[in-house]
Structure formats: C-alpha cells, structure tokens
PDB file of C-alpha atoms in Angstrom:
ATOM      1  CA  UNK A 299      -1.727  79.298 -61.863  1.00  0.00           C
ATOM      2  CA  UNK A 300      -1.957  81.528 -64.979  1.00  0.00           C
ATOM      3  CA  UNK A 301      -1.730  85.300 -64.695  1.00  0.00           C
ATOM      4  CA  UNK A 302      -5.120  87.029 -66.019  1.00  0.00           C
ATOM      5  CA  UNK A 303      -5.351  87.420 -69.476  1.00  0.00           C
ATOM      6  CA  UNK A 304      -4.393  91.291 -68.654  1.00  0.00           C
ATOM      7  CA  UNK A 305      -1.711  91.049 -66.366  1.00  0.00           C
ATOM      8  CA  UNK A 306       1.558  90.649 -67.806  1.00  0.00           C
ATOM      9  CA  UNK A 307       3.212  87.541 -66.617  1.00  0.00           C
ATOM     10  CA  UNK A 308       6.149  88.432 -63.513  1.00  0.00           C
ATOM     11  CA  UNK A 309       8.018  85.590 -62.816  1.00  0.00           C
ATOM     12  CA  UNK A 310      10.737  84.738 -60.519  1.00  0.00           C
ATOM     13  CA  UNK A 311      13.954  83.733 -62.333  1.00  0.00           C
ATOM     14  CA  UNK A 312      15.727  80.725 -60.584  1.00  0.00           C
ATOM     15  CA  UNK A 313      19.587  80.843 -61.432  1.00  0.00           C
ATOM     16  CA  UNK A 314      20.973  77.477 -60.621  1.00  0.00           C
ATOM     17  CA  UNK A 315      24.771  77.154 -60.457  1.00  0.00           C
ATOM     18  CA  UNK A 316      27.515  74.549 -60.373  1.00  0.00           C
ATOM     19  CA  UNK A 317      27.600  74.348 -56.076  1.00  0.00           C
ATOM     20  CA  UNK A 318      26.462  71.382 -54.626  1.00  0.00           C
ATOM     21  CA  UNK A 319      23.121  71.498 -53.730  1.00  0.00           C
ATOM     22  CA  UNK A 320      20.713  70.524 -56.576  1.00  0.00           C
ATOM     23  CA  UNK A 321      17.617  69.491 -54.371  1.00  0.00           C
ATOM     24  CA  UNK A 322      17.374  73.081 -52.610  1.00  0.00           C
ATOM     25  CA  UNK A 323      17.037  74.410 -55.917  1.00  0.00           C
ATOM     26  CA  UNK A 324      14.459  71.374 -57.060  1.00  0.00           C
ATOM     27  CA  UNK A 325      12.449  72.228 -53.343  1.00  0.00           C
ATOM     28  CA  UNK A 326      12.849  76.001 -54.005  1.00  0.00           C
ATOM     29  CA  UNK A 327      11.036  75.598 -57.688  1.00  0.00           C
ATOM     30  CA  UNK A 328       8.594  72.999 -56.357  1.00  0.00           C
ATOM     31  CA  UNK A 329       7.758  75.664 -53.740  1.00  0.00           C
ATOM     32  CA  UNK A 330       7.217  78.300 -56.486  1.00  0.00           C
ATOM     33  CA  UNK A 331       5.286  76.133 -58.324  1.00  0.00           C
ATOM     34  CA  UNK A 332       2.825  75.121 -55.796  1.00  0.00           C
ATOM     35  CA  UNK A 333       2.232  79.169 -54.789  1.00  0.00           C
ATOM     36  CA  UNK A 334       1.445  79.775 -57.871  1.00  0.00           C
ATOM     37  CA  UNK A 335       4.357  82.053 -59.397  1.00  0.00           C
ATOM     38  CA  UNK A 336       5.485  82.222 -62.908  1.00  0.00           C
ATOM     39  CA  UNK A 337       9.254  80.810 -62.861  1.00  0.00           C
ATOM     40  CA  UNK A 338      11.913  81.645 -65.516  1.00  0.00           C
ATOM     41  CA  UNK A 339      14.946  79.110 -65.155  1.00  0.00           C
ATOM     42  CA  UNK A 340      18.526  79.557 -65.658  1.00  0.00           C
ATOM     43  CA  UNK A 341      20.828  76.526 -65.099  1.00  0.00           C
ATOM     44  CA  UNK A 342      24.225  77.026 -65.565  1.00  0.00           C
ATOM     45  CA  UNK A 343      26.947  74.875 -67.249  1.00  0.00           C
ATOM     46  CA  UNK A 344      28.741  74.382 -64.607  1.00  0.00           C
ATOM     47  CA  UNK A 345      25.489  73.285 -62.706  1.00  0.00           C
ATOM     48  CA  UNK A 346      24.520  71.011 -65.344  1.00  0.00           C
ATOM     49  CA  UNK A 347      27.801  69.082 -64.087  1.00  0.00           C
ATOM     50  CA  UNK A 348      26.723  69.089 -60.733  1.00  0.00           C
ATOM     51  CA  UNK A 349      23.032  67.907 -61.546  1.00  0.00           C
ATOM     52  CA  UNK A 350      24.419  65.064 -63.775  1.00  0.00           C
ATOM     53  CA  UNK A 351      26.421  63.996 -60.409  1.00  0.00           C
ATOM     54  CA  UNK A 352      24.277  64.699 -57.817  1.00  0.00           C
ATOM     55  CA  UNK A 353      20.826  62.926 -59.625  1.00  0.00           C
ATOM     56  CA  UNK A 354      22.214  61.472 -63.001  1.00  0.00           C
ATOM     57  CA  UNK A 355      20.048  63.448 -64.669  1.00  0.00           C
ATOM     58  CA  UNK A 356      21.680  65.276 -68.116  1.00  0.00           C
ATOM     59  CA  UNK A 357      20.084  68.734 -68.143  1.00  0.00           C
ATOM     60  CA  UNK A 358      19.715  69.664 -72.051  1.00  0.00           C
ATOM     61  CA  UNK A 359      18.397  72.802 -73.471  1.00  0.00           C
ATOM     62  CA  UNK A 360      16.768  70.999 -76.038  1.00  0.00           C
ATOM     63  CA  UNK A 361      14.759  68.498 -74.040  1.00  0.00           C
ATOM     64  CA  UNK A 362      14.165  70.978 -70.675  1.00  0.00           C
ATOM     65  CA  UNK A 363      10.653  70.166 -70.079  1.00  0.00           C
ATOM     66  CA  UNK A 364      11.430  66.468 -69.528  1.00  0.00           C
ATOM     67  CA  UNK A 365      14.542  66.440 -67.776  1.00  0.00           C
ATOM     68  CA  UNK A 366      13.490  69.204 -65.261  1.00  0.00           C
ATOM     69  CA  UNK A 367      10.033  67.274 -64.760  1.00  0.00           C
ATOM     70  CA  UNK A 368      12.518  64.056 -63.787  1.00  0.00           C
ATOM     71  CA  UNK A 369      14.604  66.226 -61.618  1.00  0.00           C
ATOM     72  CA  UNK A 370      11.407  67.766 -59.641  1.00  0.00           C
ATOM     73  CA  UNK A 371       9.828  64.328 -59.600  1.00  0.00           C
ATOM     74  CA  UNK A 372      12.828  63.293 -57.286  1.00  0.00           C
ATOM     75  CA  UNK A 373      12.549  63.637 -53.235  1.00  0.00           C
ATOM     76  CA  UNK A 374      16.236  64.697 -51.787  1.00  0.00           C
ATOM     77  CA  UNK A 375      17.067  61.082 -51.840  1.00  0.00           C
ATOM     78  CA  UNK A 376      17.311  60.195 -54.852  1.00  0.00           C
ATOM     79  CA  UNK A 377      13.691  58.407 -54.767  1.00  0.00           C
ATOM     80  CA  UNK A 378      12.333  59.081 -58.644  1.00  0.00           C
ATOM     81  CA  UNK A 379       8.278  60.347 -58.701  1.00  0.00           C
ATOM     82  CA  UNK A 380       8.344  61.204 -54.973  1.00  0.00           C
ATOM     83  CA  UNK A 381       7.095  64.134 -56.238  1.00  0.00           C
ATOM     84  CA  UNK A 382       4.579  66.021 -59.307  1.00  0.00           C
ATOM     85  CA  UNK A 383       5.003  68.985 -60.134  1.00  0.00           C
ATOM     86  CA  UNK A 384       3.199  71.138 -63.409  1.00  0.00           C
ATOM     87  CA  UNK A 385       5.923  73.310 -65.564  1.00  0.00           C
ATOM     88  CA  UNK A 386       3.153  74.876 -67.604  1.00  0.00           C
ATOM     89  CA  UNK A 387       4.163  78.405 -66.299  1.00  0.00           C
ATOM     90  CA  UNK A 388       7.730  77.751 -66.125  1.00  0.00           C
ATOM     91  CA  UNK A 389      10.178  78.538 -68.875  1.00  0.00           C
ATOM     92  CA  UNK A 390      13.675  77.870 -69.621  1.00  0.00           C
ATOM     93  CA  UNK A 391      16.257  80.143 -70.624  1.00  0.00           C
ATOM     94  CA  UNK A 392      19.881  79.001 -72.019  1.00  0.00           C
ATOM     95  CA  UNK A 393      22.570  79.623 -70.068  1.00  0.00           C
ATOM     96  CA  UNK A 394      24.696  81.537 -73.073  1.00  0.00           C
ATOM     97  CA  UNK A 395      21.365  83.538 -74.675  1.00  0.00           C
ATOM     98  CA  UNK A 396      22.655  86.967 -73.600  1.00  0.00           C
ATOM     99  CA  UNK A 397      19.612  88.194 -75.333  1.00  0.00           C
ATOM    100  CA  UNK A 398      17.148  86.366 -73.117  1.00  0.00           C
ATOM    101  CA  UNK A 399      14.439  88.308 -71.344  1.00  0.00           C
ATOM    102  CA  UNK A 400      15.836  88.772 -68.075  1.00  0.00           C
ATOM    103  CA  UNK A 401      18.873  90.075 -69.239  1.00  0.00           C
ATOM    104  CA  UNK A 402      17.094  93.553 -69.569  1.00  0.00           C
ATOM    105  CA  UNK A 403      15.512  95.539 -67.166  1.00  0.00           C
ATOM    106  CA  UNK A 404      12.630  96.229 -69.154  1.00  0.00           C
ATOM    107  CA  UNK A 405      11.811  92.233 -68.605  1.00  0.00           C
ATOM    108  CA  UNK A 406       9.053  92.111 -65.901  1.00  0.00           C
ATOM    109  CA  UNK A 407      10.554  89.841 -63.465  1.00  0.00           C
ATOM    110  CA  UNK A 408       9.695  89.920 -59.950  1.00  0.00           C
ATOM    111  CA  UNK A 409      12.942  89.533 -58.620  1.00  0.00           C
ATOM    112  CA  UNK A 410      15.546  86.814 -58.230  1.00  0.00           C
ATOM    113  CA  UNK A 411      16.713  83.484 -56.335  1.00  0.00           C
ATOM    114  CA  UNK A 412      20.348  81.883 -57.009  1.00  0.00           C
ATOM    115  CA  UNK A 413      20.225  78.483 -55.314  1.00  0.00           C
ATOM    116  CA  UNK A 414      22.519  76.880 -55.551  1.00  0.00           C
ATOM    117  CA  UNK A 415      25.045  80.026 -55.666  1.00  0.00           C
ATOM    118  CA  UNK A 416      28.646  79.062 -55.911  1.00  0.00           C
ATOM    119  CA  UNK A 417      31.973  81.053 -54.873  1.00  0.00           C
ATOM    120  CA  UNK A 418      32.093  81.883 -58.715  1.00  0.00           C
ATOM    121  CA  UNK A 419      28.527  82.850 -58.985  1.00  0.00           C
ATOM    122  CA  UNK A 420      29.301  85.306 -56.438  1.00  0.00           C
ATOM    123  CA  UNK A 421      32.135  86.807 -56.980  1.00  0.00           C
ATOM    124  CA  UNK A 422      30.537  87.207 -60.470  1.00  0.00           C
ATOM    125  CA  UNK A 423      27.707  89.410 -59.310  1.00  0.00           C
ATOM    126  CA  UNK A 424      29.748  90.864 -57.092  1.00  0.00           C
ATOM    127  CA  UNK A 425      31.871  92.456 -59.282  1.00  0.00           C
ATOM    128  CA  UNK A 426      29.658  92.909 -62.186  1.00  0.00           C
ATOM    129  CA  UNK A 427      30.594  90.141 -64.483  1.00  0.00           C
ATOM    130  CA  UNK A 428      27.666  89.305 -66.395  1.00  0.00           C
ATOM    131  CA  UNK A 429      29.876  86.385 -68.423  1.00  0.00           C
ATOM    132  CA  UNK A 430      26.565  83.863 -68.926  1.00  0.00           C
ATOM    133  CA  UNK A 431      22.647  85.089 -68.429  1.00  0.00           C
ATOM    134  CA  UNK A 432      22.894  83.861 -65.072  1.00  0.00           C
ATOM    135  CA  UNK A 433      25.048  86.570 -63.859  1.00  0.00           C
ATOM    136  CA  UNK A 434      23.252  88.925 -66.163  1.00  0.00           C
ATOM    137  CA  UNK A 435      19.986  88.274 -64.996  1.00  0.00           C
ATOM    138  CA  UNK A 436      21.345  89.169 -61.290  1.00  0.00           C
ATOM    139  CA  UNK A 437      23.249  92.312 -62.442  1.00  0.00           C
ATOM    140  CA  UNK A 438      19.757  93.291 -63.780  1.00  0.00           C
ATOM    141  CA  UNK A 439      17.403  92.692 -60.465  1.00  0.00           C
ATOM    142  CA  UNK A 440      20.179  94.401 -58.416  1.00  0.00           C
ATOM    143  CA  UNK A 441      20.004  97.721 -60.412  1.00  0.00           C
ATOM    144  CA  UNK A 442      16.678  97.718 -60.854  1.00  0.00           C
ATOM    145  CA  UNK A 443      16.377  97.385 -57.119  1.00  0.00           C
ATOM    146  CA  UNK A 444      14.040  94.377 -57.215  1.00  0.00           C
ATOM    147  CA  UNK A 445      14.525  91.433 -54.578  1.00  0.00           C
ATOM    148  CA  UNK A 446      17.999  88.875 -55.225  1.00  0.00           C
ATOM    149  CA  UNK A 447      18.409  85.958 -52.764  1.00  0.00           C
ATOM    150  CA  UNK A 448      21.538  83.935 -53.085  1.00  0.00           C
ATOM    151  CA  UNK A 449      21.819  80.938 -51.094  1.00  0.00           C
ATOM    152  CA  UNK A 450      25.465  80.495 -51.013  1.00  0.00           C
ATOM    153  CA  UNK A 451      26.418  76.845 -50.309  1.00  0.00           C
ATOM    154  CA  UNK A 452      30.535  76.697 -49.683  1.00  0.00           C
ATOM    155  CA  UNK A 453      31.991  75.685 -46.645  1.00  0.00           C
ATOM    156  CA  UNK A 454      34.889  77.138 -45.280  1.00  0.00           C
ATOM    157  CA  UNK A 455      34.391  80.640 -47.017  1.00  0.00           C
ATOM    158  CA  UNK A 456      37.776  82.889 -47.920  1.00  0.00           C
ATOM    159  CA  UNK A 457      38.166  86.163 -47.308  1.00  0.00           C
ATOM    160  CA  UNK A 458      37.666  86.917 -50.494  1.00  0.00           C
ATOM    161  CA  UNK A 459      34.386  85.381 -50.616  1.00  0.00           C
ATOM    162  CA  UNK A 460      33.187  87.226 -47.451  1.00  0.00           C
ATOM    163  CA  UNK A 461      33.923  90.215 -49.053  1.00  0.00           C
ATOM    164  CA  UNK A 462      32.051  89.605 -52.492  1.00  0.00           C
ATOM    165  CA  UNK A 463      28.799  88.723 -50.291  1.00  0.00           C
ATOM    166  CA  UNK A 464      29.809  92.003 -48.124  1.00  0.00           C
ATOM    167  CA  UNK A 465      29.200  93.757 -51.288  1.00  0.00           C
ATOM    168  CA  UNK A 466      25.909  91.846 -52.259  1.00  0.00           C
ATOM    169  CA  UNK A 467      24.724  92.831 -48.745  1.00  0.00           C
ATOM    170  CA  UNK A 468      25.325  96.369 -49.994  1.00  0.00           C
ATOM    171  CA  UNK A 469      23.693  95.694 -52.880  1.00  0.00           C
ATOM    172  CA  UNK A 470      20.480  95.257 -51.264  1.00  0.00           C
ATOM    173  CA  UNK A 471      20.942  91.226 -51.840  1.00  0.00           C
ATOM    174  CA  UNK A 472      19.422  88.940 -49.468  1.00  0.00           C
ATOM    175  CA  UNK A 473      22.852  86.223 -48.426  1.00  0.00           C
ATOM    176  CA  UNK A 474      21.195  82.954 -47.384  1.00  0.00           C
ATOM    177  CA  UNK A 475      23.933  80.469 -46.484  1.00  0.00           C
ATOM    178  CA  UNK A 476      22.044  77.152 -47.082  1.00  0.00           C
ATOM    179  CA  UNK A 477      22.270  76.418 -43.388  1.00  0.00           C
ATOM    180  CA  UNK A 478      19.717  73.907 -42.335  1.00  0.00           C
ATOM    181  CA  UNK A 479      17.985  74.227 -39.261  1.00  0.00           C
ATOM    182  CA  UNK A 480      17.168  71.379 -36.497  1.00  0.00           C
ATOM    183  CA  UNK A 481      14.113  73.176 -34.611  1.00  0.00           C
ATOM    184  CA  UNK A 482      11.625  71.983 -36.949  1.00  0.00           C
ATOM    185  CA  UNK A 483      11.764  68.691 -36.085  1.00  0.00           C
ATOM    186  CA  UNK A 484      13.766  66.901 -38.957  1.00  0.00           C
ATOM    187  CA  UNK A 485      13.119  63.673 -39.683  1.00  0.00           C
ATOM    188  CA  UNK A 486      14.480  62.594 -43.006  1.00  0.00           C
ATOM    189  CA  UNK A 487      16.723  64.783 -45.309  1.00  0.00           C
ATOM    190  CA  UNK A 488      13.875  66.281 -47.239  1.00  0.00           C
ATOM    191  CA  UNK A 489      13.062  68.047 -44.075  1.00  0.00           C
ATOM    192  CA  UNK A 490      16.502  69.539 -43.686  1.00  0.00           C
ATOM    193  CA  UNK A 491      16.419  70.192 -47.591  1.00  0.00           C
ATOM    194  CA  UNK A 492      13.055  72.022 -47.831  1.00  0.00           C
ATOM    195  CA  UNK A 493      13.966  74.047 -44.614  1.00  0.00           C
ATOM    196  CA  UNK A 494      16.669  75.462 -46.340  1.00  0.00           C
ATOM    197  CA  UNK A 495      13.959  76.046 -49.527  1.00  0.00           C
ATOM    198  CA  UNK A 496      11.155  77.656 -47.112  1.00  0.00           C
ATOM    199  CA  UNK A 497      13.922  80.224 -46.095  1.00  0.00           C
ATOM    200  CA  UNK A 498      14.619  81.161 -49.627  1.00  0.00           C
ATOM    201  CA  UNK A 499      10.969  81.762 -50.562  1.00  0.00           C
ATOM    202  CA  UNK A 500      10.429  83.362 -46.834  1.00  0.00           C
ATOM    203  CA  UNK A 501      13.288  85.818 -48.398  1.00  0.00           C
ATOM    204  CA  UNK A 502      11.398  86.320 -51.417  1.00  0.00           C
ATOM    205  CA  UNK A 503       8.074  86.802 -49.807  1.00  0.00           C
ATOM    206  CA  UNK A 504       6.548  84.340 -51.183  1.00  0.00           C
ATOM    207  CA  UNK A 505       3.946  81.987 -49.028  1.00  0.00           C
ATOM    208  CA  UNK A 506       5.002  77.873 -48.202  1.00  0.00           C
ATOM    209  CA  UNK A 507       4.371  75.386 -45.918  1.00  0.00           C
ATOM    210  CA  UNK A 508       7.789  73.522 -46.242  1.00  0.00           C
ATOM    211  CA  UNK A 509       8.840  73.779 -42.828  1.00  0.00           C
ATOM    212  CA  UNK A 510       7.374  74.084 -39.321  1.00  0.00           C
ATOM    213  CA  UNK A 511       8.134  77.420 -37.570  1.00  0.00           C
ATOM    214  CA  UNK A 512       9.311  78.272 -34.345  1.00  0.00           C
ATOM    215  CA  UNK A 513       6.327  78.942 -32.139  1.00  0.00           C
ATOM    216  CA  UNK A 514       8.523  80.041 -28.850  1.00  0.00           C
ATOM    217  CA  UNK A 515       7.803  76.712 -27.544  1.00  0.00           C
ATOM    218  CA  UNK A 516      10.909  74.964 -25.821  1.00  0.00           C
ATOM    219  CA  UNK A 517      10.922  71.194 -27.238  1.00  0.00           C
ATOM    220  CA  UNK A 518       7.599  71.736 -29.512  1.00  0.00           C
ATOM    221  CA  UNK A 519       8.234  69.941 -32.179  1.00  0.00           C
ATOM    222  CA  UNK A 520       9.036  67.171 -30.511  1.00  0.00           C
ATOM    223  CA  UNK A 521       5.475  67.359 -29.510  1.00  0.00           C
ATOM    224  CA  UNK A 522       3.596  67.672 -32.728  1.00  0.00           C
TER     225      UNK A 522
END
C-alpha cells in the first residue's frame, strides 16, 4: 500500500544481522508487507553469511530485489514459492552507506525492528557503536525516542550480554528473545517461526494475523 501522494513515506527499517534466524526476519517483513507499511532494509555482512547458510540464497546489493523476493518466497522449510510477497514499497539500504537515510534523525522512519539481533549487534547499540548503518540506524530511533525491537536470538546469554540488553531496556528498547511459544497450537515450524514474527510486529504495534492468541481457554487450541 502506497502512502498518499501527500504524506511522506514512514517506513519501518528491518536490520537483519548475522544470528541464526533468517526466516523470523523473512515472516517479520512478510508481515509488514501484508499490513501495509513502507519497509527500509538493512542486512548486514555478517547476516549475508548466515542467509547464504541457512537458505543458499547470496544476498547482493546489486541484485536486492530478486534475491530478497527468493528469500520471502520461501516457507521456514526451505520450500521455494510457499510464499508471494510485493517489494514495491520496500527499499534496500547497503550495509556500509553511512550516508543512507536512516542514519539521520531527520529521516522519517517510524521506528525500528532488529531480527535477527546477534550478541554483536547488541553490544553494538548498546554501547553506541554505530560501525555499519545497521547500528547507526538503531543509535538514531533510540535518541529520537521512536520504537526499537530487537529480537535477540543467542542461547546461553553471558553476563555481558545481559547487561548490554539491561541497557537497551533503559533505552526505551523493546528485548524480544525469539522464544517461540506452544499455546497456539503449532503444527509445523512456520507456526513456531511466525509466532516469534507476530510478537515482533505486536511490539511494534503493528496489526497481523500470524499467530492465534491466547483466549484464557485451558486446551483451546487444541479445539479449533
């Protein structure tokens, strides 16, 4: 969906980093996508790594459109065109373009999701970093107080680590672990994936259907 011709375009910036974890971010921009919100996209080098081992999918600036439409295209399994998805109000940003748009605050971004977010991409924000636009673009959304949800995906976590997302909590960053939930009802891993997605955007305020909610019913989706 297209912003009005007077309306300057807000989008949410996706910063994708080198964790494991590619399909939350694919089911995260999916979900953007089908609410209807402008997306700016930042994937790191190190996630580009990841991708290419997770999916086999190479990630290059120069043909973005066409990789990210194969990487959207595929359900958590691996299964290629389990999914369509239009990228004509998404844009890409490089990963080393310091200059990009959301690397000022005068950008008109609606906030921020970081999903995958590594141990690195943490402790980057934490402390202030800003060493690729990723980090940057966080830096930015955190001082001018608009909405950063970082889905950390690491397991065990350090004490060093709890105490970089101690200071993103003070902040005013949402920390999502990428936790999946079994109340829904989880059949297949796209149902475990896109729960993790539906609590991202739930973070961000921003409407989905990707999971089914708890309704205080004992047992209830066992039911459905």
């Amino acid at each position: 969906m297209e912003p009005a011709q007077n309306e300057p375009r807000r989008p949410w910036i996706v910063g994708v980093s080198g964790a494991s974890g590619t399909p939350y971010a694919a089911a995260v921009l999916r979900g953007l996508i089908d609410a209807g919100e402008s997306v700016d996209l930042v994937v790191s080098r190190a996630s580009r790594l990841t991708l290419l081992d997770e999916t086999g999918i190479s990630f290059r600036d120069a043909h973005w459109r066409d990789d990210l439409r194969e990487w959207l295209g595929r359900g958590a399994d691996g299964k290629p065109d389990t999914f369509r998805v239009d990228l004509d109000d998404v844009r890409h940003w490089a990963a080393g373009d310091l200059a990009a748009g959301p690397s000022s605050g005068s950008y008109p971004a609606k906030g921020m999701l970081i999903v995958p977010a590594s141990t690195a991409a943490v402790a980057g924000v934490a402390l202030g970093l800003s060493k690729d636009l990723l980090q940057r673009s966080a830096s930015v959304v955190l001082k001018e107080r608009r909405p950063l949800v970082v889905a950390v995906r690491e397991t065990p976590l350090n004490g060093q680590t709890l105490r970089h997302l101690v200071r993103l909590d003070d902040a005013g960053a949402v920390v999502l672990p990428a936790s999946p939930a079994f109340y829904a009802g989880a059949t297949h891993i796209q149902d475990l994936v896109d729960f993790v997605a539906g609590r991202v955007l739930d973070a961000a305020g921003v409407e989905h259907r990707l999971y089914r909610r708890w309704k205080g019913e004992l047992g209830g989706a066992r039911t459905d």
